[in-house]
Amino acid sequence: MSTLSVEELRTKVRGDVISADDEGYEEARHVYNAMIDRRPLVILRAANAGDVIAGVNAARDHDLDLAIRGGGHSVPGFGTCDGGIVIDLSGMRGVRVDPATSTARAEGGATWGDFNAATYPFGLATTGGIISTTGVAGLTLGGGIGYLTRGSGLSLDNLVSLDVVTADGRFLVASERENQDLFWALRGGGGNFGVVTSLEFRLHPVKDIYGGPMFYELSEVGNVLRFFREYIAGAPEQMGAFPAFQIAPPLPFIPEDRHGDTFIAMVACWAGDLEKGESALKPFHEVAPVVAEHVGPMPYPALNSAFDGLVPPGLQHYWKASFVNELTDEAITAHEANGPDVPVVNSTVHIYPINGAAHGVASDATAFAYRDANFATVIAGMWPEPSDNEANTAWVRNYYEAIAPHSEEGGYINFMAGDDQARIKANYKGNYERLADIKRTYDPGNLFHLNQNIKP
Ligand SMILES: Cc1cc2nc3c(=O)[nH]c(=O)nc-3n(C[C@H](O)[C@H](O)[C@H](O)COP(=O)(O)OP(=O)(O)OC[C@H]3O[C@@H](n4cnc5c(N)ncnc54)[C@H](O)[C@@H]3O)c2cc1C
C-alpha cells in the first residue's frame, strides 16, 4: 500500500488539507469533547461532494483510518482519529428551504442552528436536537430526538432523500425511490454506510412556540417523574417536554440564593396554537410548586439554543444511555437516589419521551428499532476539569448501573459512550442482521468503522 502524498491530495480538492506542519492543525484536530486527544495525518475540510469523494478514495487506497466529522459532537470522538484522514464537513453548512414543497436540504456539515435559522423565517421546522451546535447529519443518521419528536417523529422520520458518497467513491442518492436498502440503513445506522453530503427533510408548520424550563425542589422528584410518566403517555402530540436533573446556573430568572442548588427541572415546548400555550403548560404548574421558570412564547430556534451556554466546546464528556419501555416506580427510585448527585452545572440527566409520532413508524420500517420504547434516557456527564474525570465518569457509571435493570438492553446510539460497542446489536434489536447485510453491500471492507460499528 503506497503512502499518501499530502501534496497530491491538495491538488485534487478545493477545500483545505491540514497536516501537522500547518498552522491551524491544533485547532482542526480537536473535537467538541476535550477528553479526545488524537492526531490525524490530515484533516480535509471538504468544500463540496467532489472533495469528499477524493478523501474517501485516498483513505481506502492508502489503507488509512477514516473519520467523518459533521458537527463534531460525537461523545466518543468519532469525528477524529490517529494517523488517518478526517473528512471535516464544517465548510459545507448551507441550508436551502423550498416553501412550495415544505422541504429543506441541508449540507452534511450543517448544525441545527444553521438549519433552524434557515427554516424559521418560513414558519417551518423539523425535529432536531436541543442544542444548536449539534450536527444535523450525525444526529439524524442515528435517530434524532428533540422537542418536536412527539409531533413530527424522529429527525430521520422526516428524511426525504440523502446524497451519499459510499466506500467505493460512488455518489448515490438514497430515497424511497432510489437505493432503498441504503435509505433504510441510513435512517438509524449512523455513519456506517458512507459520507452524507446533503440531507433533504420534510418540514412542518412550527414558528414560535410556548415553553421553557421550570425548576422544582428535589423533594418533588418522585411526584414530578410519576406525573410525567402518566401525563406524557396521553399528552397532545404538540407537547414536547422532558424532565432533567440540573444544577441552577446563575441566570436572572433563578433567585440568586438558589444559584448552584440542584433541582428537578422540566423543559417544555408547546408547538401548537400559541394562545393555548399557557393552558397547555398548566399541568406542569400544578404538579408541584415551581421555584423558578423562564416560560413563555419564543421563536423555536431560541429554545433550541437556550442551553448552548451550559455546554460550550472544550468540556470533558462521558455519557451513558438506555431506552425505557416503562418508567417503573423502581426506576424512579433509582433516579431519586442518583439524580440529585449531579456533580456540576454542565452535567445533566434527561428523560426524553419518544412516543407520539415516533411510535407511528414500524420497528422494521427504518433501522431505528426501538419504536416501542417510551423514553430515551441519557446521563450526560460534562465537566470542565480533566482532574475531575474519575469522579464524574464514576457518577455516570454508577447512575447507569442503577437504572439499567429497569431499562431496555439497547440504547440510543447517539448517546452511547465509546465503551458501549458491545451493546450495538442490542441497540438495533431485530434490525441488526439486515444492517450487517447492507453493510456488506456498501462497505465490505469496513472503511467506515469509526462509529458505533456494524461489522460487515
Ligand atoms: C451537547 C450535545 C447535545 C446533544 N443533543 C442531542 C439531542 O438533543 N438529540 C439527539 O438526538 N442527540 C443529541 N446529541 C447526540 C448527537 O446526536 C450525537 O453526538 C451525534 O453523533 C452528533 O452529530 P455531529 O454531526 O455533531 O457529530 P460528529 O462528531 O461530527 O459525528 C458523529 C458521527 O456521526 C457520523 N456522521 C456525522 N456527520 C456525518 C455525515 N455527514 N455523513 C456520514 N456520517 C456522519 C459519523 O459516524 C461521525 O463519526 C447531543 C450531543 C451533544 C454533545
Short mmCIF file of C-alpha atoms and ligand atoms in Angstrom, two decimals:
data_model
loop_
_atom_site.label_atom_id
_atom_site.label_comp_id
_atom_site.label_asym_id
_atom_site.label_seq_id
_atom_site.Cartn_x
_atom_site.Cartn_y
_atom_site.Cartn_z
CA MET A 1 0.00 0.00 0.00
CA SER A 2 1.55 3.34 -1.03
CA THR A 3 1.91 6.23 1.40
CA LEU A 4 -0.49 9.12 0.98
CA SER A 5 1.09 12.19 -0.55
CA VAL A 6 -0.50 15.15 1.20
CA GLU A 7 0.64 17.42 -1.63
CA GLU A 8 -1.08 15.23 -4.18
CA LEU A 9 -4.30 15.22 -2.17
CA ARG A 10 -4.13 19.03 -2.09
CA THR A 11 -4.10 19.15 -5.88
CA LYS A 12 -7.25 17.03 -6.03
CA VAL A 13 -9.51 19.09 -3.77
CA ARG A 14 -10.98 22.55 -3.48
CA GLY A 15 -11.01 22.63 0.35
CA ASP A 16 -8.07 22.84 2.76
CA VAL A 17 -5.92 19.85 3.58
CA ILE A 18 -4.42 20.49 7.02
CA SER A 19 -1.48 18.41 8.22
CA ALA A 20 0.66 18.55 11.39
CA ASP A 21 3.05 21.11 9.86
CA ASP A 22 0.26 23.56 9.07
CA GLU A 23 -0.94 26.48 11.08
CA GLY A 24 -4.37 25.64 12.35
CA TYR A 25 -3.65 21.93 12.82
CA GLU A 26 -4.08 22.12 16.61
CA GLU A 27 -7.48 23.73 16.31
CA ALA A 28 -8.51 21.47 13.41
CA ARG A 29 -7.62 18.19 15.09
CA HIS A 30 -9.73 18.82 18.18
CA VAL A 31 -13.34 17.82 18.54
CA TYR A 32 -16.03 19.04 20.92
CA ASN A 33 -15.22 16.51 23.66
CA ALA A 34 -11.92 17.74 25.15
CA MET A 35 -11.21 14.27 26.52
CA ILE A 36 -10.40 13.14 22.98
CA ASP A 37 -6.80 13.89 22.01
CA ARG A 38 -5.99 12.41 18.60
CA ARG A 39 -3.57 13.38 15.84
CA PRO A 40 -4.83 12.68 12.33
CA LEU A 41 -2.45 12.60 9.39
CA VAL A 42 -4.64 15.15 7.64
CA ILE A 43 -7.89 16.98 8.12
CA LEU A 44 -9.64 17.53 4.81
CA ARG A 45 -12.04 20.48 5.10
CA ALA A 46 -14.26 19.45 2.23
CA ALA A 47 -15.72 22.22 0.10
CA ASN A 48 -18.03 20.00 -1.93
CA ALA A 49 -19.05 16.40 -2.67
CA GLY A 50 -16.08 16.05 -5.03
CA ASP A 51 -13.70 16.70 -2.14
CA VAL A 52 -15.50 14.05 -0.10
CA ILE A 53 -15.04 11.54 -2.94
CA ALA A 54 -11.31 12.39 -3.06
CA GLY A 55 -10.99 11.92 0.71
CA VAL A 56 -12.82 8.58 0.70
CA ASN A 57 -10.72 7.30 -2.21
CA ALA A 58 -7.49 8.43 -0.53
CA ALA A 59 -8.31 6.70 2.75
CA ARG A 60 -9.37 3.48 1.02
CA ASP A 61 -6.46 3.36 -1.45
CA HIS A 62 -3.87 4.05 1.24
CA ASP A 63 -5.48 1.88 3.89
CA LEU A 64 -5.84 4.77 6.31
CA ASP A 65 -8.35 5.20 9.11
CA LEU A 66 -11.17 7.47 8.02
CA ALA A 67 -13.12 9.68 10.42
CA ILE A 68 -16.17 11.68 9.35
CA ARG A 69 -16.96 14.92 11.14
CA GLY A 70 -20.23 16.79 10.79
CA GLY A 71 -20.99 18.94 13.83
CA GLY A 72 -18.16 17.29 15.82
CA HIS A 73 -20.37 16.44 18.82
CA SER A 74 -19.74 12.70 18.99
CA VAL A 75 -19.07 11.97 22.65
CA PRO A 76 -16.74 9.04 21.85
CA GLY A 77 -14.87 11.35 19.46
CA PHE A 78 -15.69 9.50 16.26
CA GLY A 79 -15.02 12.70 14.31
CA THR A 80 -11.25 12.35 14.61
CA CYS A 81 -8.57 9.65 14.56
CA ASP A 82 -4.87 8.95 14.99
CA GLY A 83 -2.76 8.86 11.84
CA GLY A 84 -5.65 8.77 9.36
CA ILE A 85 -7.83 11.11 7.34
CA VAL A 86 -10.59 13.25 8.84
CA ILE A 87 -13.19 14.44 6.38
CA ASP A 88 -14.44 17.57 8.12
CA LEU A 89 -17.70 18.84 6.65
CA SER A 90 -17.82 22.07 8.66
CA GLY A 91 -17.27 24.07 5.48
CA MET A 92 -20.45 22.59 3.96
CA ARG A 93 -23.24 24.10 6.02
CA GLY A 94 -25.69 25.51 3.52
CA VAL A 95 -29.43 25.01 4.01
CA ARG A 96 -31.96 25.64 1.24
CA VAL A 97 -35.65 25.81 2.09
CA ASP A 98 -38.32 25.10 -0.50
CA PRO A 99 -41.53 26.55 0.93
CA ALA A 100 -43.56 25.24 -2.03
CA THR A 101 -42.94 21.63 -1.02
CA SER A 102 -42.26 22.30 2.70
CA THR A 103 -38.84 20.70 2.46
CA ALA A 104 -35.30 21.78 3.21
CA ARG A 105 -31.96 20.43 2.07
CA ALA A 106 -29.01 20.76 4.44
CA GLU A 107 -25.39 20.10 3.57
CA GLY A 108 -23.57 17.41 5.56
CA GLY A 109 -21.79 19.81 7.92
CA ALA A 110 -24.79 21.98 8.86
CA THR A 111 -25.70 22.36 12.52
CA TRP A 112 -29.20 22.59 13.92
CA GLY A 113 -28.52 26.29 14.49
CA ASP A 114 -27.90 26.67 10.74
CA PHE A 115 -30.98 24.63 9.93
CA ASN A 116 -33.44 26.32 12.30
CA ALA A 117 -32.24 29.79 11.34
CA ALA A 118 -32.94 28.95 7.69
CA THR A 119 -36.39 27.42 8.16
CA TYR A 120 -37.74 29.78 10.86
CA PRO A 121 -38.47 32.73 8.53
CA PHE A 122 -40.75 30.40 6.57
CA GLY A 123 -42.62 29.34 9.72
CA LEU A 124 -41.34 25.80 9.21
CA ALA A 125 -39.25 23.34 11.23
CA THR A 126 -38.44 19.69 11.61
CA THR A 127 -37.37 17.61 14.58
CA GLY A 128 -33.79 18.46 15.58
CA GLY A 129 -31.65 18.37 18.71
CA ILE A 130 -32.00 20.63 21.74
CA ILE A 131 -28.54 22.24 21.37
CA SER A 132 -27.97 24.39 18.31
CA THR A 133 -24.30 23.46 17.79
CA THR A 134 -25.00 19.74 17.21
CA GLY A 135 -24.61 18.49 13.65
CA VAL A 136 -27.71 17.77 11.56
CA ALA A 137 -26.12 14.74 9.86
CA GLY A 138 -24.66 12.92 12.88
CA LEU A 139 -27.82 13.45 14.91
CA THR A 140 -30.21 12.44 12.13
CA LEU A 141 -28.32 9.35 10.96
CA GLY A 142 -28.57 7.89 14.48
CA GLY A 143 -32.20 8.91 15.15
CA GLY A 144 -32.85 12.48 16.14
CA ILE A 145 -34.65 13.21 19.40
CA GLY A 146 -35.84 16.69 20.25
CA TYR A 147 -38.75 18.92 21.19
CA LEU A 148 -40.76 18.01 18.10
CA THR A 149 -40.36 14.20 18.26
CA ARG A 150 -43.84 13.57 19.64
CA GLY A 151 -45.48 15.62 16.90
CA SER A 152 -43.20 15.11 13.90
CA GLY A 153 -41.32 11.89 14.68
CA LEU A 154 -37.59 11.39 14.94
CA SER A 155 -35.40 13.55 12.71
CA LEU A 156 -34.80 10.52 10.48
CA ASP A 157 -38.56 10.02 10.03
CA ASN A 158 -38.56 13.32 8.18
CA LEU A 159 -35.86 12.40 5.67
CA VAL A 160 -36.91 12.54 2.04
CA SER A 161 -33.55 11.76 0.48
CA LEU A 162 -29.81 11.83 1.13
CA ASP A 163 -26.76 12.31 -1.08
CA VAL A 164 -24.11 9.79 -0.08
CA VAL A 165 -20.52 9.00 -1.02
CA THR A 166 -20.00 5.29 -0.45
CA ALA A 167 -16.79 3.41 0.36
CA ASP A 168 -16.04 2.76 -3.32
CA GLY A 169 -16.16 6.51 -4.01
CA ARG A 170 -19.54 6.47 -5.77
CA PHE A 171 -22.02 9.31 -5.30
CA LEU A 172 -25.50 7.88 -4.68
CA VAL A 173 -28.92 9.24 -3.89
CA ALA A 174 -30.84 7.30 -1.26
CA SER A 175 -34.61 7.75 -1.05
CA GLU A 176 -37.87 5.77 -1.20
CA ARG A 177 -37.28 5.51 -4.97
CA GLU A 178 -33.50 5.06 -5.27
CA ASN A 179 -31.20 2.72 -3.39
CA GLN A 180 -33.99 1.87 -0.97
CA ASP A 181 -31.84 -0.51 1.07
CA LEU A 182 -29.30 2.25 1.68
CA PHE A 183 -32.11 4.68 2.53
CA TRP A 184 -33.43 2.19 5.08
CA ALA A 185 -29.99 1.68 6.66
CA LEU A 186 -29.07 5.37 6.78
CA ARG A 187 -32.17 6.04 8.88
CA GLY A 188 -30.66 4.87 12.16
CA GLY A 189 -27.45 3.14 11.09
CA GLY A 190 -25.27 6.17 11.86
CA GLY A 191 -22.11 6.81 9.86
CA ASN A 192 -21.66 3.17 8.84
CA PHE A 193 -22.71 3.44 5.20
CA GLY A 194 -21.00 6.44 3.69
CA VAL A 195 -20.44 10.16 3.90
CA VAL A 196 -23.69 12.06 3.63
CA THR A 197 -23.08 15.27 1.73
CA SER A 198 -26.67 16.52 1.97
CA LEU A 199 -29.97 15.61 3.58
CA GLU A 200 -33.45 16.59 2.43
CA PHE A 201 -36.10 16.90 5.15
CA ARG A 202 -39.86 17.28 5.30
CA LEU A 203 -40.84 20.41 7.26
CA HIS A 204 -43.82 21.18 9.48
CA PRO A 205 -45.57 24.43 10.29
CA VAL A 206 -43.76 25.47 13.51
CA LYS A 207 -42.62 29.03 14.13
CA ASP A 208 -42.98 30.43 17.64
CA ILE A 209 -43.52 28.01 20.47
CA TYR A 210 -44.61 28.37 24.07
CA GLY A 211 -42.26 26.84 26.59
CA GLY A 212 -39.02 26.92 28.50
CA PRO A 213 -37.58 25.45 31.72
CA MET A 214 -39.30 25.11 35.09
CA PHE A 215 -37.45 24.18 38.29
CA TYR A 216 -38.89 22.18 41.21
CA GLU A 217 -37.38 21.24 44.59
CA LEU A 218 -35.58 17.90 44.77
CA SER A 219 -38.16 16.73 47.33
CA GLU A 220 -40.59 16.64 44.35
CA VAL A 221 -38.55 14.24 42.17
CA GLY A 222 -40.90 11.30 42.77
CA ASN A 223 -44.03 13.40 42.18
CA VAL A 224 -42.67 15.03 39.06
CA LEU A 225 -41.45 11.80 37.46
CA ARG A 226 -44.60 9.83 38.31
CA PHE A 227 -46.73 12.67 36.94
CA PHE A 228 -44.60 12.90 33.81
CA ARG A 229 -44.90 9.17 33.13
CA GLU A 230 -48.72 9.34 33.16
CA TYR A 231 -49.12 12.73 31.56
CA ILE A 232 -46.82 12.25 28.57
CA ALA A 233 -48.40 8.90 27.66
CA GLY A 234 -51.53 10.73 26.53
CA ALA A 235 -50.42 14.35 26.11
CA PRO A 236 -51.25 16.18 22.88
CA GLU A 237 -48.55 15.49 20.28
CA GLN A 238 -47.75 19.20 20.04
CA MET A 239 -46.25 18.89 23.51
CA GLY A 240 -42.54 18.15 23.69
CA ALA A 241 -41.25 18.06 27.27
CA PHE A 242 -38.64 16.25 29.29
CA PRO A 243 -37.57 16.15 32.94
CA ALA A 244 -33.94 16.87 33.83
CA PHE A 245 -31.70 16.92 36.86
CA GLN A 246 -29.99 20.29 36.74
CA ILE A 247 -27.85 22.50 38.95
CA ALA A 248 -29.20 26.05 38.74
CA PRO A 249 -26.92 28.24 36.65
CA PRO A 250 -26.52 31.90 37.68
CA LEU A 251 -29.33 33.20 35.46
CA PRO A 252 -31.55 36.17 36.28
CA PHE A 253 -34.80 34.16 36.38
CA ILE A 254 -33.47 31.97 39.22
CA PRO A 255 -33.41 33.56 42.71
CA GLU A 256 -29.79 34.45 43.46
CA ASP A 257 -29.71 32.49 46.70
CA ARG A 258 -30.63 29.35 44.75
CA HIS A 259 -27.83 29.56 42.18
CA GLY A 260 -25.80 26.37 42.43
CA ASP A 261 -28.62 24.36 44.03
CA THR A 262 -29.77 21.17 42.34
CA PHE A 263 -33.34 20.86 41.04
CA ILE A 264 -35.55 18.53 39.12
CA ALA A 265 -36.46 20.59 36.09
CA MET A 266 -38.98 20.24 33.29
CA VAL A 267 -38.30 21.73 29.89
CA ALA A 268 -41.45 22.15 27.83
CA CYS A 269 -42.07 23.07 24.23
CA TRP A 270 -45.67 23.55 23.14
CA ALA A 271 -45.63 23.65 19.35
CA GLY A 272 -49.41 24.10 18.95
CA ASP A 273 -51.50 27.29 18.92
CA LEU A 274 -49.64 29.95 20.88
CA GLU A 275 -52.81 31.17 22.62
CA LYS A 276 -53.25 27.70 24.08
CA GLY A 277 -49.65 27.58 25.36
CA GLU A 278 -50.34 28.79 28.87
CA SER A 279 -53.13 26.29 29.44
CA ALA A 280 -51.11 23.51 27.77
CA LEU A 281 -48.38 24.03 30.36
CA LYS A 282 -50.86 24.14 33.28
CA PRO A 283 -50.23 20.51 34.32
CA PHE A 284 -46.54 21.36 34.83
CA HIS A 285 -47.54 24.18 37.15
CA GLU A 286 -49.98 22.03 39.08
CA VAL A 287 -47.76 19.02 39.80
CA ALA A 288 -45.57 20.85 42.33
CA PRO A 289 -44.62 24.42 43.27
CA VAL A 290 -42.34 25.91 40.62
CA VAL A 291 -39.35 27.60 42.27
CA ALA A 292 -38.11 29.35 39.12
CA GLU A 293 -39.11 29.36 35.47
CA HIS A 294 -38.40 31.01 32.18
CA VAL A 295 -41.50 30.12 30.27
CA GLY A 296 -43.36 31.99 27.56
CA PRO A 297 -43.72 32.44 23.83
CA MET A 298 -40.45 32.42 21.93
CA PRO A 299 -39.09 31.57 18.49
CA TYR A 300 -38.48 27.84 18.13
CA PRO A 301 -34.76 28.47 17.34
CA ALA A 302 -34.48 30.44 20.61
CA LEU A 303 -35.50 27.42 22.68
CA ASN A 304 -33.17 25.31 20.54
CA SER A 305 -30.21 27.41 21.58
CA ALA A 306 -31.33 28.32 25.11
CA PHE A 307 -28.98 25.83 26.76
CA ASP A 308 -25.97 26.22 24.44
CA GLY A 309 -24.18 28.28 27.11
CA LEU A 310 -24.20 25.31 29.51
CA VAL A 311 -22.33 23.10 27.05
CA PRO A 312 -19.58 25.10 25.37
CA PRO A 313 -16.94 23.26 23.35
CA GLY A 314 -13.96 22.10 25.39
CA LEU A 315 -15.71 20.23 28.21
CA GLN A 316 -14.87 16.64 29.12
CA HIS A 317 -17.71 14.27 28.16
CA TYR A 318 -18.74 10.82 29.27
CA TRP A 319 -22.31 9.67 28.64
CA LYS A 320 -24.42 6.54 29.11
CA ALA A 321 -27.90 5.86 27.84
CA SER A 322 -30.75 3.38 27.56
CA PHE A 323 -34.19 3.07 26.13
CA VAL A 324 -37.03 2.66 28.60
CA ASN A 325 -40.32 0.97 27.83
CA GLU A 326 -41.87 1.66 31.20
CA LEU A 327 -40.68 4.23 33.71
CA THR A 328 -41.38 1.97 36.69
CA ASP A 329 -41.57 3.01 40.34
CA GLU A 330 -38.26 1.18 40.84
CA ALA A 331 -36.66 3.21 38.06
CA ILE A 332 -37.97 6.42 39.64
CA THR A 333 -36.45 5.34 42.98
CA ALA A 334 -33.09 4.84 41.22
CA HIS A 335 -33.38 8.33 39.70
CA GLU A 336 -34.25 9.78 43.11
CA ALA A 337 -31.10 8.17 44.53
CA ASN A 338 -28.68 9.29 41.82
CA GLY A 339 -30.01 12.37 40.01
CA PRO A 340 -29.58 14.76 42.95
CA ASP A 341 -25.83 13.99 42.92
CA VAL A 342 -25.35 15.55 39.50
CA PRO A 343 -21.83 16.89 40.06
CA VAL A 344 -21.54 20.09 38.01
CA VAL A 345 -23.77 22.64 36.30
CA ASN A 346 -22.86 21.34 32.82
CA SER A 347 -23.87 17.74 33.56
CA THR A 348 -27.45 16.61 33.36
CA VAL A 349 -29.82 13.68 33.05
CA HIS A 350 -32.65 13.88 30.53
CA ILE A 351 -35.57 11.52 30.11
CA TYR A 352 -36.83 12.18 26.58
CA PRO A 353 -40.25 10.89 25.54
CA ILE A 354 -40.13 9.09 22.19
CA ASN A 355 -43.81 8.20 21.88
CA GLY A 356 -46.42 10.01 19.75
CA ALA A 357 -45.46 10.30 16.09
CA ALA A 358 -42.24 8.31 16.66
CA HIS A 359 -44.46 5.32 17.56
CA GLY A 360 -46.37 5.68 14.30
CA VAL A 361 -43.49 4.09 12.38
CA ALA A 362 -42.97 0.31 12.38
CA SER A 363 -39.85 -1.09 14.10
CA ASP A 364 -38.56 -2.50 10.81
CA ALA A 365 -39.54 0.45 8.58
CA THR A 366 -36.22 2.15 9.30
CA ALA A 367 -33.05 0.90 11.01
CA PHE A 368 -34.14 2.60 14.27
CA ALA A 369 -35.68 -0.39 16.03
CA TYR A 370 -36.93 0.83 19.41
CA ARG A 371 -40.34 2.06 18.25
CA ASP A 372 -41.99 0.51 21.28
CA ALA A 373 -39.79 2.35 23.79
CA ASN A 374 -41.45 5.28 25.53
CA PHE A 375 -38.33 7.10 26.71
CA ALA A 376 -34.68 7.57 25.85
CA THR A 377 -32.70 8.32 28.99
CA VAL A 378 -29.27 9.91 28.86
CA ILE A 379 -26.87 10.51 31.71
CA ALA A 380 -24.74 13.23 30.18
CA GLY A 381 -21.56 13.79 32.16
CA MET A 382 -19.96 17.09 31.04
CA TRP A 383 -17.41 18.94 33.15
CA PRO A 384 -14.57 21.42 32.66
CA GLU A 385 -11.64 19.98 34.63
CA PRO A 386 -9.69 16.91 33.47
CA SER A 387 -8.69 16.40 37.10
CA ASP A 388 -12.35 15.58 37.82
CA ASN A 389 -12.54 12.84 35.17
CA GLU A 390 -12.55 9.96 37.58
CA ALA A 391 -15.24 11.33 39.89
CA ASN A 392 -17.51 12.38 37.02
CA THR A 393 -17.24 9.18 35.00
CA ALA A 394 -17.90 7.24 38.21
CA TRP A 395 -21.11 9.21 38.76
CA VAL A 396 -22.26 8.41 35.20
CA ARG A 397 -21.36 4.72 35.50
CA ASN A 398 -22.95 4.23 38.92
CA TYR A 399 -26.12 6.01 37.86
CA TYR A 400 -26.29 3.89 34.72
CA GLU A 401 -25.82 0.68 36.74
CA ALA A 402 -28.70 1.74 38.99
CA ILE A 403 -31.19 2.33 36.16
CA ALA A 404 -30.01 -0.46 33.81
CA PRO A 405 -32.14 -3.18 35.48
CA HIS A 406 -35.22 -1.01 34.81
CA SER A 407 -34.29 -0.18 31.21
CA GLU A 408 -34.04 -1.99 27.90
CA GLU A 409 -30.80 -3.66 26.91
CA GLY A 410 -30.28 -1.29 24.00
CA GLY A 411 -29.90 2.45 23.97
CA TYR A 412 -29.83 5.32 21.50
CA ILE A 413 -26.56 5.06 19.56
CA ASN A 414 -26.03 8.82 19.54
CA PHE A 415 -25.94 8.93 23.34
CA MET A 416 -23.58 5.96 23.71
CA ALA A 417 -20.05 6.03 25.07
CA GLY A 418 -17.02 4.68 23.24
CA ASP A 419 -17.01 1.68 25.60
CA ASP A 420 -20.53 0.70 24.55
CA GLN A 421 -19.60 -1.19 21.37
CA ALA A 422 -20.72 -4.44 22.99
CA ARG A 423 -24.29 -3.11 23.04
CA ILE A 424 -24.55 -2.39 19.31
CA LYS A 425 -26.58 -5.47 18.45
CA ALA A 426 -28.94 -4.68 21.31
CA ASN A 427 -29.30 -1.09 20.09
CA TYR A 428 -30.70 -2.37 16.80
CA LYS A 429 -32.63 -5.40 18.10
CA GLY A 430 -34.24 -7.25 15.17
CA ASN A 431 -32.78 -4.87 12.58
CA TYR A 432 -29.13 -5.73 13.16
CA GLU A 433 -28.83 -8.60 10.66
CA ARG A 434 -30.33 -6.56 7.84
CA LEU A 435 -27.97 -3.69 8.69
CA ALA A 436 -24.99 -6.08 8.55
CA ASP A 437 -26.20 -7.34 5.12
CA ILE A 438 -26.44 -3.80 3.76
CA LYS A 439 -23.04 -3.00 5.29
CA ARG A 440 -21.61 -5.94 3.32
CA THR A 441 -23.09 -4.50 0.13
CA TYR A 442 -21.92 -0.91 0.55
CA ASP A 443 -18.85 -1.16 2.78
CA PRO A 444 -17.48 -4.72 2.75
CA GLY A 445 -14.02 -3.54 3.88
CA ASN A 446 -15.47 -1.56 6.83
CA LEU A 447 -13.84 1.67 5.71
CA PHE A 448 -16.45 3.49 7.82
CA HIS A 449 -15.60 1.88 11.14
CA LEU A 450 -15.09 4.90 13.40
CA ASN A 451 -18.67 4.91 14.64
CA GLN A 452 -20.96 2.61 16.64
CA ASN A 453 -19.77 -0.02 14.24
CA ILE A 454 -21.90 -2.52 12.35
CA LYS A 455 -19.49 -5.22 11.20
CA PRO A 456 -19.87 -6.29 7.55
C1 LIG B 1 -24.16 18.84 23.66
C2 LIG B 1 -24.87 17.74 22.93
C3 LIG B 1 -26.23 17.78 22.77
C4 LIG B 1 -26.90 16.76 22.10
N1 LIG B 1 -28.26 16.82 21.98
C5 LIG B 1 -28.92 15.86 21.29
C6 LIG B 1 -30.32 15.94 21.10
O1 LIG B 1 -30.99 16.86 21.55
N2 LIG B 1 -30.92 14.96 20.40
C7 LIG B 1 -30.23 13.90 19.87
O2 LIG B 1 -30.84 13.05 19.24
N3 LIG B 1 -28.91 13.80 20.05
C8 LIG B 1 -28.23 14.75 20.74
N4 LIG B 1 -26.88 14.65 20.92
C9 LIG B 1 -26.18 13.47 20.43
C10 LIG B 1 -25.82 13.66 18.98
O3 LIG B 1 -26.91 13.23 18.20
C11 LIG B 1 -24.57 12.85 18.61
O4 LIG B 1 -23.49 13.30 19.37
C12 LIG B 1 -24.26 13.00 17.12
O5 LIG B 1 -23.34 12.00 16.76
C13 LIG B 1 -23.69 14.36 16.82
O6 LIG B 1 -23.54 14.54 15.46
P1 LIG B 1 -22.42 15.57 14.95
O7 LIG B 1 -22.54 15.63 13.49
O8 LIG B 1 -22.50 16.84 15.73
O9 LIG B 1 -21.10 14.83 15.45
P2 LIG B 1 -19.80 14.30 14.70
O10 LIG B 1 -18.84 14.00 15.80
O11 LIG B 1 -19.38 15.21 13.64
O12 LIG B 1 -20.31 12.99 14.04
C14 LIG B 1 -20.54 11.82 14.78
C15 LIG B 1 -20.60 10.66 13.86
O13 LIG B 1 -21.76 10.75 13.05
C16 LIG B 1 -21.46 10.35 11.73
N5 LIG B 1 -21.58 11.50 10.85
C17 LIG B 1 -21.61 12.82 11.15
N6 LIG B 1 -21.79 13.54 10.04
C18 LIG B 1 -21.84 12.67 9.03
C19 LIG B 1 -22.02 12.81 7.63
N7 LIG B 1 -22.20 13.98 7.06
N8 LIG B 1 -22.05 11.67 6.89
C20 LIG B 1 -21.89 10.44 7.44
N9 LIG B 1 -21.72 10.28 8.76
C21 LIG B 1 -21.71 11.37 9.54
C22 LIG B 1 -20.05 9.82 11.75
O14 LIG B 1 -20.04 8.46 12.05
C23 LIG B 1 -19.45 10.61 12.87
O15 LIG B 1 -18.33 9.99 13.42
C24 LIG B 1 -26.18 15.67 21.57
C25 LIG B 1 -24.79 15.62 21.73
C26 LIG B 1 -24.13 16.65 22.40
C27 LIG B 1 -22.66 16.55 22.60
#
